[in-house]
C-alpha cells in the first residue's frame, strides 16, 4: 500500500498512479473539505499545502507526492476553526455559498506564512482562486485583518451581526 503524510498522520491508500491527489484525499481518506471545482487547476477549490506550498490537487497525480512530503488540508489547518485566517473569514462573513472557501483559506494561509504583511500586489499574485459569489473584496480585507493582528475593525467593512442570527 502507498502512504501519504496528511495532517500529521501517515495514511495508507490504494490508487492508480495517475489518480489525482484530490480523489485520494476525498474518496479514500474521507477529507472532504477540499473541493472539486473545475478539474483543470484553475479555480483553486482543491488547494492544499504540500510542504507549505499551496497546491491544486485536482491535476496532481498522487504518484508525484511522497510519504515524506507533508500535506495539510483545510481539516488540518486547525481542528476547531481557530486559525487566524479562518477567524478573519468568519468575522468578516467572507463566504457566501462557501464552496471555494477552503481553497481560498489555504491559499491565504500560505501567503501569510510566506509574507506576514502582504501588499495588495502580493495578495493579487497569490490569490488566484475563483469565487463565483465575487467575495474578493472581503477576501482581501480578511487577509489584511490577519496581517494587522486580527483587528476586524481595521477592515473597514460595515458588517453588523444581528442578535440571534446563525452567522
Backbone as JSON, one array per atom type, in Angstrom:
{
  "sequence": "XXXXXXXXXXXXXXXXXXXXXXXXXXXXXXXXXXXXXXXXXXXXXXXXXXXXXXXXXXXXXXXXXXXXXXXXXXXXXXXXXXXXXXXXXXXXXXXXXXXXXXXXXXXXXXXXXXXXXXXXXXXXXXXXXXXXXXXXXXXXXXXXXXXXXXXXXXXXXXXXXXXXXXX",
  "N": [[0.84, -1.19, 0.0], [0.42, 2.25, -0.72], [1.6, 5.31, 0.81], [0.72, 8.38, 2.44], [1.54, 11.44, 4.05], [-0.63, 13.08, 5.82], [-2.0, 15.85, 7.28], [-0.37, 15.5, 9.49], [-0.45, 12.79, 10.02], [0.46, 9.57, 8.98], [-0.99, 8.01, 6.32], [-2.48, 5.19, 4.73], [-3.23, 4.15, 1.38], [-4.87, 2.99, -1.62], [-4.46, 3.37, -4.99], [-4.51, 4.08, -8.5], [-1.55, 5.19, -10.19], [-1.94, 7.56, -11.66], [-4.11, 8.76, -10.52], [-5.77, 11.64, -9.42], [-4.56, 13.54, -6.65], [-6.53, 14.84, -5.19], [-8.79, 13.11, -5.31], [-7.93, 10.91, -3.86], [-7.62, 12.07, -1.34], [-10.29, 12.88, -0.78], [-12.04, 10.64, -1.41], [-10.81, 8.26, -0.46], [-9.5, 8.88, 1.94], [-11.35, 10.34, 3.28], [-11.4, 13.11, 3.63], [-13.14, 15.61, 3.08], [-13.23, 18.36, 2.94], [-11.63, 19.62, 1.12], [-12.33, 20.68, -2.06], [-13.78, 19.72, -5.27], [-13.65, 21.58, -8.15], [-13.11, 22.74, -10.89], [-11.45, 20.92, -12.22], [-9.23, 21.42, -13.77], [-7.22, 22.8, -12.53], [-7.66, 25.56, -12.28], [-9.57, 26.98, -10.73], [-9.04, 26.69, -7.97], [-10.39, 25.54, -5.8], [-9.59, 23.12, -4.87], [-7.28, 23.41, -3.39], [-4.53, 22.59, -1.33], [-1.9, 22.42, 1.13], [1.34, 21.42, 0.31], [4.18, 20.54, 1.77], [4.13, 23.15, 2.74], [3.57, 24.72, 0.52], [1.03, 26.15, -1.47], [-1.04, 24.02, -3.29], [-2.69, 22.79, -6.1], [-4.85, 20.19, -6.23], [-6.44, 18.76, -8.0], [-5.31, 18.12, -10.42], [-2.94, 17.01, -9.8], [-1.1, 14.18, -9.88], [-1.34, 11.45, -7.65], [0.86, 9.85, -7.42], [3.0, 11.54, -7.59], [3.53, 12.58, -5.17], [5.34, 12.09, -2.26], [5.69, 9.93, 0.62], [7.19, 11.26, 2.46], [6.67, 13.92, 2.12], [4.77, 16.63, 3.45], [1.4, 16.96, 3.69], [-1.17, 19.28, 4.09], [-4.49, 19.72, 4.71], [-7.62, 21.57, 4.62], [-8.88, 20.6, 6.87], [-6.74, 20.06, 8.5], [-5.61, 22.5, 9.0], [-6.57, 23.82, 11.24], [-8.07, 22.32, 14.05], [-10.37, 23.28, 15.17], [-11.26, 25.56, 13.87], [-9.76, 27.74, 14.61], [-7.59, 28.94, 13.4], [-5.94, 31.92, 12.44], [-6.67, 32.94, 9.86], [-9.06, 31.56, 9.32], [-10.61, 32.56, 11.4], [-10.72, 35.31, 10.74], [-12.04, 35.11, 8.3], [-14.57, 34.22, 9.14], [-15.32, 36.32, 10.86], [-15.58, 38.46, 9.1], [-17.55, 37.65, 7.45], [-16.89, 36.35, 4.97], [-17.45, 34.03, 3.27], [-20.04, 33.2, 0.94], [-21.65, 31.23, -0.69], [-19.78, 29.37, -0.01], [-18.42, 27.3, -1.25], [-15.89, 27.56, -2.59], [-14.3, 28.33, -0.56], [-12.59, 26.8, 1.22], [-10.32, 26.3, -0.32], [-9.58, 28.93, -0.87], [-8.98, 29.85, 1.72], [-6.8, 28.19, 2.31], [-4.95, 29.08, 0.4], [-4.65, 31.75, 1.22], [-3.64, 31.39, 3.82], [-1.15, 30.23, 3.24], [0.04, 32.34, 1.84], [0.18, 34.32, 3.89], [1.87, 33.06, 5.67], [4.23, 33.01, 4.26], [4.54, 35.72, 3.63], [4.02, 37.77, 6.01], [3.03, 40.39, 6.12], [1.52, 41.2, 3.67], [1.48, 43.02, 0.56], [-0.91, 44.76, -1.54], [-0.3, 43.94, -4.13], [1.04, 41.55, -3.59], [-1.07, 40.04, -2.56], [-2.78, 39.99, -4.79], [-1.2, 38.49, -6.53], [-0.95, 36.02, -5.21], [-3.57, 35.15, -4.63], [-5.28, 33.58, -6.62], [-7.52, 32.13, -6.84], [-10.85, 31.27, -7.83], [-13.95, 32.75, -7.21], [-17.27, 32.28, -7.4], [-19.24, 33.77, -6.22], [-18.13, 36.22, -5.88], [-16.65, 37.37, -3.72], [-14.29, 38.79, -3.42], [-13.39, 41.32, -2.42], [-13.89, 41.08, 0.3], [-12.27, 38.89, 0.86], [-9.71, 40.0, 0.44], [-9.84, 41.96, 2.45], [-10.01, 40.31, 4.74], [-7.52, 39.02, 4.69], [-5.88, 41.21, 5.12], [-6.73, 41.91, 7.68], [-5.76, 39.75, 9.21], [-3.03, 40.19, 8.77], [-2.74, 42.51, 10.19], [-2.91, 41.71, 12.76], [-5.4, 40.78, 13.58], [-7.43, 42.65, 14.06], [-10.57, 43.3, 13.44], [-12.05, 45.61, 12.95], [-10.31, 47.13, 11.49], [-10.67, 46.42, 8.89], [-12.56, 47.93, 7.63], [-15.1, 47.32, 6.75], [-18.56, 47.53, 6.87], [-20.04, 45.61, 8.78], [-22.57, 44.19, 10.54], [-23.62, 42.2, 13.07], [-26.64, 40.45, 13.66], [-28.54, 39.99, 16.48], [-29.11, 36.71, 17.52], [-28.8, 35.61, 15.03], [-27.48, 33.06, 12.83], [-25.02, 33.5, 11.76]],
  "CA": [[0.0, 0.0, 0.0], [1.13, 3.52, -0.76], [1.37, 6.11, 2.01], [0.79, 9.83, 2.4], [1.53, 12.12, 5.34], [-1.71, 14.07, 5.7], [-2.36, 16.49, 8.55], [0.47, 14.97, 10.56], [-0.64, 11.35, 10.2], [0.75, 8.78, 7.79], [-2.2, 7.27, 5.94], [-2.32, 4.27, 3.61], [-4.28, 4.2, 0.37], [-4.65, 2.25, -2.86], [-4.97, 4.09, -6.15], [-3.66, 4.09, -9.7], [-0.56, 6.27, -10.12], [-2.41, 8.81, -12.26], [-5.28, 9.28, -9.8], [-5.49, 12.93, -8.8], [-4.46, 13.57, -5.19], [-7.84, 15.26, -4.67], [-9.71, 11.98, -5.14], [-7.44, 10.08, -2.76], [-7.96, 12.78, -0.1], [-11.74, 12.88, -0.56], [-12.71, 9.34, -1.52], [-10.2, 7.2, 0.33], [-9.13, 9.32, 3.28], [-12.52, 10.96, 3.89], [-11.16, 14.52, 3.91], [-13.99, 16.22, 2.06], [-13.16, 19.82, 2.97], [-11.0, 20.03, -0.14], [-13.42, 20.54, -3.03], [-13.58, 19.64, -6.71], [-14.31, 22.7, -8.8], [-13.02, 22.78, -12.35], [-10.73, 19.77, -12.75], [-8.09, 21.83, -14.6], [-6.34, 23.61, -11.68], [-7.87, 26.99, -12.49], [-10.42, 27.66, -9.73], [-8.4, 26.67, -6.66], [-11.19, 24.93, -4.74], [-8.9, 21.9, -4.43], [-5.96, 23.78, -2.85], [-3.99, 22.13, -0.05], [-0.47, 22.72, 1.24], [2.3, 20.33, 0.27], [5.4, 21.14, 2.31], [3.92, 24.58, 2.91], [3.24, 25.39, -0.74], [-0.33, 25.89, -1.94], [-1.0, 23.11, -4.43], [-4.01, 22.39, -6.6], [-4.79, 18.73, -6.2], [-7.29, 18.09, -8.99], [-4.49, 17.66, -11.54], [-1.67, 16.48, -9.27], [-1.17, 12.72, -9.69], [-0.95, 11.03, -6.31], [2.19, 9.24, -7.5], [4.05, 12.58, -7.54], [3.67, 13.01, -3.77], [5.98, 11.04, -1.49], [5.27, 9.82, 2.02], [7.98, 12.21, 3.25], [6.11, 15.25, 1.97], [3.69, 16.9, 4.41], [0.18, 17.52, 3.11], [-2.11, 19.86, 5.05], [-5.79, 20.07, 4.12], [-8.37, 22.51, 5.45], [-9.15, 19.94, 8.16], [-5.52, 20.08, 9.28], [-5.18, 23.87, 9.28], [-6.87, 23.86, 12.68], [-9.14, 21.35, 14.35], [-11.57, 23.94, 15.68], [-11.51, 26.84, 13.19], [-9.08, 28.81, 15.34], [-6.5, 29.54, 12.63], [-6.26, 33.35, 12.24], [-7.37, 33.17, 8.6], [-10.43, 31.08, 9.49], [-11.31, 33.5, 12.28], [-10.98, 36.53, 9.97], [-13.07, 34.76, 7.31], [-15.87, 34.19, 9.82], [-15.63, 37.64, 11.4], [-15.93, 39.37, 8.01], [-18.57, 37.0, 6.62], [-16.35, 36.21, 3.62], [-18.14, 33.08, 2.38], [-21.47, 33.25, 0.66], [-22.02, 29.82, -0.84], [-18.76, 28.65, 0.74], [-17.81, 26.18, -1.97], [-14.48, 27.79, -2.91], [-13.62, 28.94, 0.58], [-11.47, 26.05, 1.8], [-9.16, 26.57, -1.17], [-9.2, 30.34, -0.64], [-8.34, 29.92, 3.04], [-5.49, 27.55, 2.22], [-4.07, 29.98, -0.36], [-4.39, 32.91, 2.07], [-2.76, 30.96, 4.92], [0.2, 30.06, 2.68], [0.55, 33.69, 1.58], [0.51, 34.99, 5.15], [3.04, 32.4, 6.27], [5.39, 33.44, 3.47], [4.63, 37.18, 3.71], [3.08, 38.15, 7.07], [2.48, 41.72, 5.86], [1.47, 41.27, 2.21], [0.98, 44.2, -0.13], [-2.01, 44.43, -2.45], [0.28, 43.19, -5.24], [1.28, 40.19, -3.1], [-2.38, 39.39, -2.47], [-3.23, 39.75, -6.16], [-0.37, 37.43, -7.1], [-1.18, 34.74, -4.53], [-4.97, 34.76, -4.55], [-5.78, 33.38, -7.98], [-8.7, 31.29, -6.75], [-12.06, 31.85, -8.4], [-15.14, 32.73, -6.35], [-18.44, 32.63, -8.2], [-20.04, 34.76, -5.49], [-17.46, 37.51, -6.0], [-16.31, 37.92, -2.4], [-12.88, 39.17, -3.47], [-13.09, 42.44, -1.52], [-13.86, 40.55, 1.67], [-11.07, 38.05, 0.96], [-8.6, 40.94, 0.63], [-9.98, 42.56, 3.79], [-9.68, 39.31, 5.76], [-6.07, 38.85, 4.67], [-5.3, 42.4, 5.77], [-7.04, 41.81, 9.11], [-4.78, 38.83, 9.8], [-1.73, 40.85, 8.72], [-2.74, 43.57, 11.21], [-3.04, 41.11, 14.08], [-6.74, 40.31, 13.89], [-8.37, 43.74, 14.35], [-11.61, 43.26, 12.41], [-12.48, 46.97, 12.62], [-9.37, 47.69, 10.52], [-11.07, 46.01, 7.55], [-13.36, 48.98, 7.04], [-16.37, 46.81, 6.23], [-19.66, 47.78, 7.8], [-20.75, 44.35, 9.0], [-23.19, 44.21, 11.84], [-24.31, 40.94, 13.35], [-27.97, 40.6, 14.24], [-28.71, 39.07, 17.61], [-29.87, 35.5, 17.23], [-28.52, 35.06, 13.7], [-26.55, 31.95, 12.83], [-23.73, 33.96, 11.24]],
  "C": [[0.87, 1.25, 0.0], [0.76, 4.33, 0.49], [1.5, 7.6, 1.71], [0.81, 10.35, 3.83], [0.53, 13.27, 5.23], [-2.1, 14.56, 7.09], [-1.64, 15.86, 9.73], [0.34, 13.48, 10.82], [-0.31, 10.64, 8.89], [-0.46, 7.88, 7.52], [-1.9, 6.38, 4.74], [-3.51, 4.4, 2.66], [-3.89, 3.31, -0.8], [-5.29, 3.03, -3.99], [-4.0, 3.92, -7.31], [-2.73, 5.3, -9.6], [-1.07, 7.6, -10.65], [-3.66, 9.37, -11.6], [-4.93, 10.63, -9.19], [-5.49, 12.83, -7.27], [-5.79, 13.94, -4.56], [-8.74, 14.07, -4.39], [-9.24, 11.03, -4.05], [-7.82, 10.75, -1.43], [-9.45, 12.65, 0.21], [-12.32, 11.47, -0.44], [-12.12, 8.27, -0.61], [-9.88, 7.62, 1.76], [-10.26, 10.08, 3.98], [-12.35, 12.43, 4.25], [-11.87, 15.35, 2.85], [-14.03, 17.74, 2.09], [-12.53, 20.38, 1.72], [-12.0, 19.7, -1.25], [-12.93, 20.35, -4.47], [-14.34, 20.8, -7.32], [-14.29, 22.56, -10.31], [-12.33, 21.57, -12.96], [-9.54, 20.11, -13.63], [-7.16, 22.81, -13.85], [-6.48, 25.12, -11.9], [-8.6, 27.66, -11.33], [-9.83, 27.68, -8.33], [-9.2, 26.05, -5.54], [-10.5, 23.72, -4.13], [-7.55, 22.18, -3.76], [-5.7, 23.2, -1.47], [-2.55, 22.62, 0.02], [0.3, 21.42, 1.11], [3.64, 20.95, 0.62], [5.3, 22.66, 2.34], [3.53, 25.34, 1.67], [1.79, 25.11, -1.13], [-0.28, 25.11, -3.25], [-2.41, 22.73, -4.83], [-3.97, 20.9, -6.89], [-5.6, 18.03, -7.28], [-6.51, 17.58, -10.19], [-3.16, 17.06, -11.08], [-1.8, 14.98, -9.06], [-0.65, 12.33, -8.31], [0.45, 10.43, -6.31], [3.32, 10.26, -7.43], [4.27, 13.11, -6.13], [4.26, 11.84, -2.99], [5.46, 11.03, -0.05], [6.03, 10.77, 2.92], [7.44, 13.63, 3.15], [4.91, 15.42, 2.9], [2.55, 17.63, 3.7], [-0.67, 18.07, 4.25], [-3.36, 20.25, 4.28], [-6.47, 21.09, 5.03], [-8.67, 21.91, 6.82], [-7.94, 19.99, 9.07], [-5.01, 21.47, 9.6], [-5.41, 24.19, 10.75], [-8.05, 22.94, 12.91], [-10.47, 22.03, 14.7], [-11.86, 25.3, 15.03], [-10.8, 28.01, 13.83], [-7.88, 29.41, 14.61], [-6.88, 31.0, 12.37], [-7.0, 33.64, 10.94], [-8.82, 32.71, 8.71], [-11.23, 32.04, 10.36], [-11.66, 34.79, 11.54], [-12.07, 36.28, 8.94], [-14.46, 34.81, 7.95], [-16.26, 35.59, 10.3], [-16.1, 38.61, 10.31], [-16.97, 38.77, 7.07], [-18.11, 36.86, 5.17], [-17.17, 35.24, 2.78], [-19.6, 33.44, 2.15], [-21.92, 31.81, 0.47], [-21.02, 28.92, -0.12], [-18.01, 27.6, -0.03], [-16.31, 26.37, -2.19], [-13.65, 28.13, -1.68], [-12.5, 28.12, 1.2], [-10.21, 26.27, 0.99], [-8.66, 27.99, -0.99], [-8.45, 30.47, 0.69], [-6.95, 29.31, 3.0], [-4.5, 28.44, 1.46], [-3.69, 31.19, 0.49], [-3.44, 32.55, 3.22], [-1.33, 30.79, 4.43], [0.83, 31.43, 2.39], [1.02, 34.35, 2.86], [1.68, 34.34, 5.87], [4.31, 32.86, 5.57], [5.62, 34.95, 3.62], [3.61, 37.67, 4.75], [2.43, 39.52, 6.89], [2.4, 41.93, 4.34], [0.94, 42.6, 1.7], [-0.22, 43.78, -0.97], [-1.5, 43.62, -3.63], [0.57, 41.74, -4.83], [-0.03, 39.4, -3.05], [-2.89, 39.05, -3.87], [-2.49, 38.58, -6.79], [-0.7, 36.07, -6.51], [-2.62, 34.24, -4.61], [-5.58, 34.68, -5.96], [-7.0, 32.46, -8.01], [-9.91, 32.02, -7.31], [-13.22, 31.66, -7.43], [-16.33, 33.18, -7.19], [-19.3, 33.7, -7.53], [-19.4, 36.14, -5.51], [-17.08, 38.15, -4.68], [-14.87, 38.42, -2.32], [-12.52, 40.33, -2.54], [-13.02, 41.98, -0.08], [-12.66, 39.63, 1.89], [-9.86, 38.94, 1.24], [-8.64, 41.55, 2.03], [-9.6, 41.57, 4.88], [-8.18, 39.06, 5.83], [-5.4, 40.02, 5.38], [-5.57, 42.41, 7.27], [-6.03, 40.9, 9.79], [-3.41, 39.49, 9.85], [-1.6, 41.93, 9.78], [-2.99, 43.01, 12.6], [-4.45, 40.74, 14.5], [-7.77, 41.37, 14.22], [-9.39, 43.86, 13.23], [-12.05, 44.66, 12.01], [-11.56, 47.61, 11.59], [-9.76, 47.36, 9.08], [-11.91, 47.08, 6.86], [-14.65, 48.51, 6.41], [-17.44, 47.03, 7.28], [-20.5, 46.51, 7.95], [-21.28, 44.38, 10.42], [-23.96, 42.91, 12.04], [-25.65, 41.24, 14.01], [-28.12, 39.57, 15.33], [-29.58, 37.9, 17.2], [-29.62, 34.93, 15.85], [-27.48, 33.95, 13.81], [-25.16, 32.38, 12.4], [-22.72, 34.24, 12.3]]
}
